[in-house]
Coordinates of C-alpha atoms and ligand atoms in Angstrom, one line a residue:
M138 CA 21.1 -10.7 24.5
E139 CA 22.1 -7.1 25.2
T140 CA 22.3 -4.9 22.1
V141 CA 25.0 -2.4 21.2
V142 CA 22.5 0.2 20.0
P143 CA 18.9 0.4 21.1
L144 CA 16.7 -2.4 19.7
P145 CA 14.7 -1.0 16.7
A146 CA 11.0 -0.5 17.3
V147 CA 8.4 -2.8 15.6
S148 CA 5.6 -0.7 14.2
L149 CA 2.2 -1.6 15.6
V150 CA -1.1 -1.2 13.9
P151 CA -4.4 -1.1 15.9
V152 CA -7.0 -3.8 15.2
L153 CA -10.6 -2.8 15.2
G154 CA -12.5 -4.2 18.2
C155 CA -9.4 -5.7 19.8
A156 CA -7.1 -4.5 22.6
A157 CA -4.1 -6.2 20.9
A158 CA -2.2 -4.7 17.9
F159 CA -0.9 -6.1 14.6
P160 CA 3.0 -6.0 14.6
V161 CA 4.5 -5.2 11.2
R162 CA 7.3 -7.4 9.8
R163 CA 7.6 -6.3 6.2
I164 CA 5.8 -4.1 3.7
Y165 CA 5.3 -5.3 0.1
C166 CA 3.6 -3.1 -2.5
V167 CA 2.0 -4.1 -5.9
G168 CA 2.7 -1.6 -8.8
R169 CA 0.2 -1.0 -11.6
N170 CA -2.5 -3.4 -10.3
Y171 CA -5.4 -1.4 -11.9
A172 CA -5.5 -1.0 -15.7
D173 CA -6.7 2.6 -15.5
H174 CA -3.8 3.6 -13.3
A175 CA -1.2 1.7 -15.5
R176 CA -2.6 3.7 -18.4
E177 CA -2.4 7.1 -16.6
M178 CA 1.3 6.2 -15.8
G179 CA 1.8 5.7 -19.6
M180 CA 2.0 1.9 -19.5
D181 CA 0.0 -0.8 -21.4
P182 CA -1.6 -3.0 -18.8
E183 CA -2.0 -5.8 -21.4
R184 CA 1.7 -6.0 -22.0
E185 CA 3.2 -5.0 -18.7
P186 CA 2.0 -7.2 -15.7
P187 CA 1.9 -5.9 -12.1
F188 CA 5.1 -6.1 -10.1
F189 CA 6.4 -5.7 -6.5
F190 CA 8.5 -3.2 -4.5
G191 CA 8.9 -2.7 -0.9
K192 CA 8.9 -0.1 2.0
P193 CA 10.7 -0.5 5.4
Q194 CA 8.4 -1.6 8.2
D195 CA 8.9 1.6 10.2
V196 CA 7.3 4.0 7.7
V197 CA 3.7 3.2 8.6
V198 CA 1.6 5.9 10.1
P199 CA -1.0 3.9 12.1
G200 CA -4.4 5.6 12.3
G201 CA -3.4 8.4 10.0
G202 CA -3.4 12.0 11.4
P203 CA -0.6 14.5 10.7
V204 CA 2.0 13.4 8.1
H205 CA 5.1 15.5 7.5
Y206 CA 5.6 16.6 4.0
P207 CA 8.8 14.9 3.0
P208 CA 12.0 16.6 2.0
A209 CA 13.6 16.3 -1.5
T210 CA 10.3 16.4 -3.5
A211 CA 8.1 18.9 -5.2
N212 CA 5.6 16.2 -6.3
L213 CA 4.3 14.1 -3.5
H214 CA 1.4 11.9 -4.8
H215 CA -1.4 10.0 -3.0
E216 CA -2.3 6.4 -3.9
V217 CA -5.2 4.9 -2.0
E218 CA -4.8 1.1 -1.7
L219 CA -6.4 -2.0 0.0
V220 CA -3.8 -3.3 2.4
V221 CA -3.8 -7.1 3.2
A222 CA -2.4 -8.1 6.7
L223 CA -1.1 -11.6 7.1
S224 CA -1.5 -14.1 10.0
K225 CA 0.3 -16.9 8.3
G226 CA 3.3 -17.2 6.0
G227 CA 4.8 -19.5 3.6
R228 CA 6.4 -20.0 0.2
D229 CA 4.7 -21.0 -3.0
I230 CA 1.2 -20.3 -1.6
S231 CA -1.5 -21.5 -4.0
V232 CA -4.3 -19.2 -5.2
S233 CA -6.9 -21.5 -3.7
Q234 CA -5.4 -21.5 -0.2
A235 CA -4.1 -18.0 -0.2
L236 CA -7.0 -16.4 1.8
E237 CA -6.3 -18.7 4.7
H238 CA -3.1 -16.6 5.3
V239 CA -5.0 -13.3 5.7
Y240 CA -5.6 -11.8 9.1
G241 CA -7.5 -8.7 7.9
Y242 CA -7.7 -5.8 5.8
A243 CA -7.2 -2.0 6.0
V244 CA -7.3 1.1 3.8
G245 CA -3.8 2.6 3.3
I246 CA -2.0 5.3 1.4
D247 CA 1.1 4.6 -0.7
L248 CA 2.7 8.1 -0.6
T249 CA 5.1 8.5 -3.6
R250 CA 7.7 11.1 -4.5
R251 CA 6.5 11.0 -8.2
D252 CA 9.4 13.3 -9.3
L253 CA 12.1 10.9 -7.8
Q254 CA 10.2 7.9 -9.3
A255 CA 10.2 9.4 -12.7
K256 CA 14.0 10.2 -12.4
A257 CA 14.6 6.6 -11.2
K258 CA 12.6 5.1 -14.1
D259 CA 14.6 7.2 -16.6
K260 CA 18.0 6.1 -15.2
G261 CA 17.0 2.5 -14.4
Q262 CA 17.7 3.1 -10.7
P263 CA 15.7 1.7 -7.7
W264 CA 12.7 3.3 -6.3
D265 CA 13.6 3.3 -2.6
T266 CA 13.9 7.1 -2.2
A267 CA 10.6 7.4 -4.2
K268 CA 8.6 4.9 -2.2
G269 CA 10.4 4.0 1.1
F270 CA 10.7 7.4 2.9
D271 CA 9.6 8.2 6.5
E272 CA 5.8 8.3 7.0
S273 CA 5.2 7.0 3.5
A274 CA 2.6 4.4 4.4
P275 CA -0.3 5.7 6.5
I276 CA -2.7 2.9 7.4
A277 CA -6.1 2.8 9.1
S278 CA -6.9 0.3 11.9
I279 CA -7.0 -3.3 10.6
T280 CA -10.4 -5.0 10.3
P281 CA -10.1 -8.8 11.0
A282 CA -11.4 -10.9 8.1
S283 CA -13.5 -12.7 10.8
T284 CA -15.5 -9.4 11.0
C285 CA -15.5 -8.0 7.4
G286 CA -15.0 -11.2 5.4
H287 CA -12.6 -11.3 2.5
L288 CA -12.8 -8.3 0.2
A289 CA -12.9 -9.0 -3.6
R290 CA -15.2 -6.1 -4.7
G291 CA -16.4 -2.7 -3.4
A292 CA -15.7 1.0 -3.9
I293 CA -12.3 2.4 -3.1
W294 CA -12.0 6.2 -3.1
L295 CA -9.9 9.2 -1.9
T296 CA -10.7 12.9 -1.5
V297 CA -8.4 15.9 -1.0
N298 CA -9.9 18.8 0.8
G299 CA -13.4 17.4 0.1
V300 CA -12.8 17.0 -3.7
E301 CA -12.9 13.3 -5.0
K302 CA -9.7 12.4 -6.8
Q303 CA -9.8 8.6 -6.9
R304 CA -12.6 6.2 -7.2
G305 CA -12.3 2.6 -8.3
D306 CA -13.5 -0.9 -7.4
L307 CA -11.5 -3.7 -5.9
V308 CA -12.9 -6.0 -8.6
D309 CA -10.8 -4.1 -11.1
M310 CA -7.5 -5.2 -9.6
I311 CA -5.5 -7.1 -12.3
W312 CA -4.1 -9.5 -9.6
S313 CA -6.7 -10.3 -7.0
V314 CA -5.7 -10.7 -3.4
P315 CA -5.2 -14.5 -3.6
E316 CA -3.1 -14.0 -6.9
V317 CA -0.9 -11.3 -5.2
L318 CA -0.2 -13.7 -2.3
A319 CA 0.5 -16.6 -4.7
H320 CA 2.9 -14.4 -7.0
I321 CA 4.8 -12.8 -4.1
S322 CA 5.3 -16.0 -2.2
G323 CA 7.0 -17.5 -5.2
F324 CA 9.8 -14.8 -4.7
V325 CA 10.0 -14.6 -0.9
A326 CA 8.8 -16.5 2.1
L327 CA 5.8 -14.5 3.5
A328 CA 5.4 -14.5 7.3
P329 CA 2.8 -13.3 10.0
G330 CA 3.0 -9.5 10.3
D331 CA 3.5 -8.8 6.6
L332 CA 1.5 -6.0 5.0
I333 CA 0.8 -5.9 1.3
Y334 CA -0.4 -2.7 -0.3
T335 CA -2.3 -4.0 -3.3
G336 CA -2.1 -1.1 -5.8
T337 CA -4.1 2.0 -6.6
P338 CA -6.9 3.0 -9.1
A339 CA -6.6 6.0 -11.4
G340 CA -6.6 9.6 -10.2
V341 CA -3.3 9.9 -8.4
G342 CA -2.1 13.4 -8.0
A343 CA 0.0 15.9 -6.0
L344 CA -0.5 17.0 -2.5
V345 CA 0.7 20.1 -0.7
R346 CA 1.1 21.1 2.9
G347 CA -2.1 21.7 4.6
D348 CA -4.1 19.3 2.3
R349 CA -6.7 17.1 4.2
V350 CA -6.9 13.6 2.6
R351 CA -9.7 11.2 3.3
C352 CA -10.0 7.8 1.8
G353 CA -12.0 4.6 2.4
I354 CA -13.0 1.1 1.1
E355 CA -16.5 -0.2 1.2
G356 CA -16.8 -2.7 4.2
L357 CA -13.8 -1.2 5.9
G358 CA -13.2 2.1 7.9
E359 CA -11.9 5.4 6.6
L360 CA -8.4 6.8 6.9
A361 CA -7.6 10.6 7.2
I362 CA -4.3 12.4 7.0
T363 CA -3.3 16.0 6.9
L364 CA 0.0 17.1 5.3
V365 CA 2.0 19.2 7.7
Ligands
MN407 MN1 1.0 2.2 -5.1

């Protein structure tokens, strides 16, 4: 059917070793999925389980590169995360069958306006302007699980201008990848094209214009962005 305004574009993420791309449907993110990060945010991971929030599908920055420093913040933070890309959807997915829904994995950054997030938390308001802004989800090329296997352990790290800021291990996720898929599919129907940012280890911090950020996950490629 004809549309009355131009059809919105679907974000496409390159796939390693493949001419075809991964089309993004929705982006889900896990909050406080590493105990050391929950503690640095002033929370008790024993008492506050991880939780979900979302970003629009058009905020991905495939392959990294230049990222515009967003307006309306003076405290933009980096959060390096393992991103899960789904090839199959469903509701009430069981932990034991969850990995059958995974197409592949990528390293990503959940860019966050920490000042707006703190204000939203204080006032009991939603996080959309803190999390879901333009270019807030850089992502490297996706590695198919058929190439890299399923990732349950391995280093995850991030440097700013060559200085290491974040280092953790996937094994320290409070909710593993299968548990994340099981939990979230109890709230919404997952579908092919969904991306899930699975949370960040400790060491988050502020970025300024000109900063060169590199990050990676053992067994996956690296991602580099420059704040412009
Ligand atoms: Mn995050």
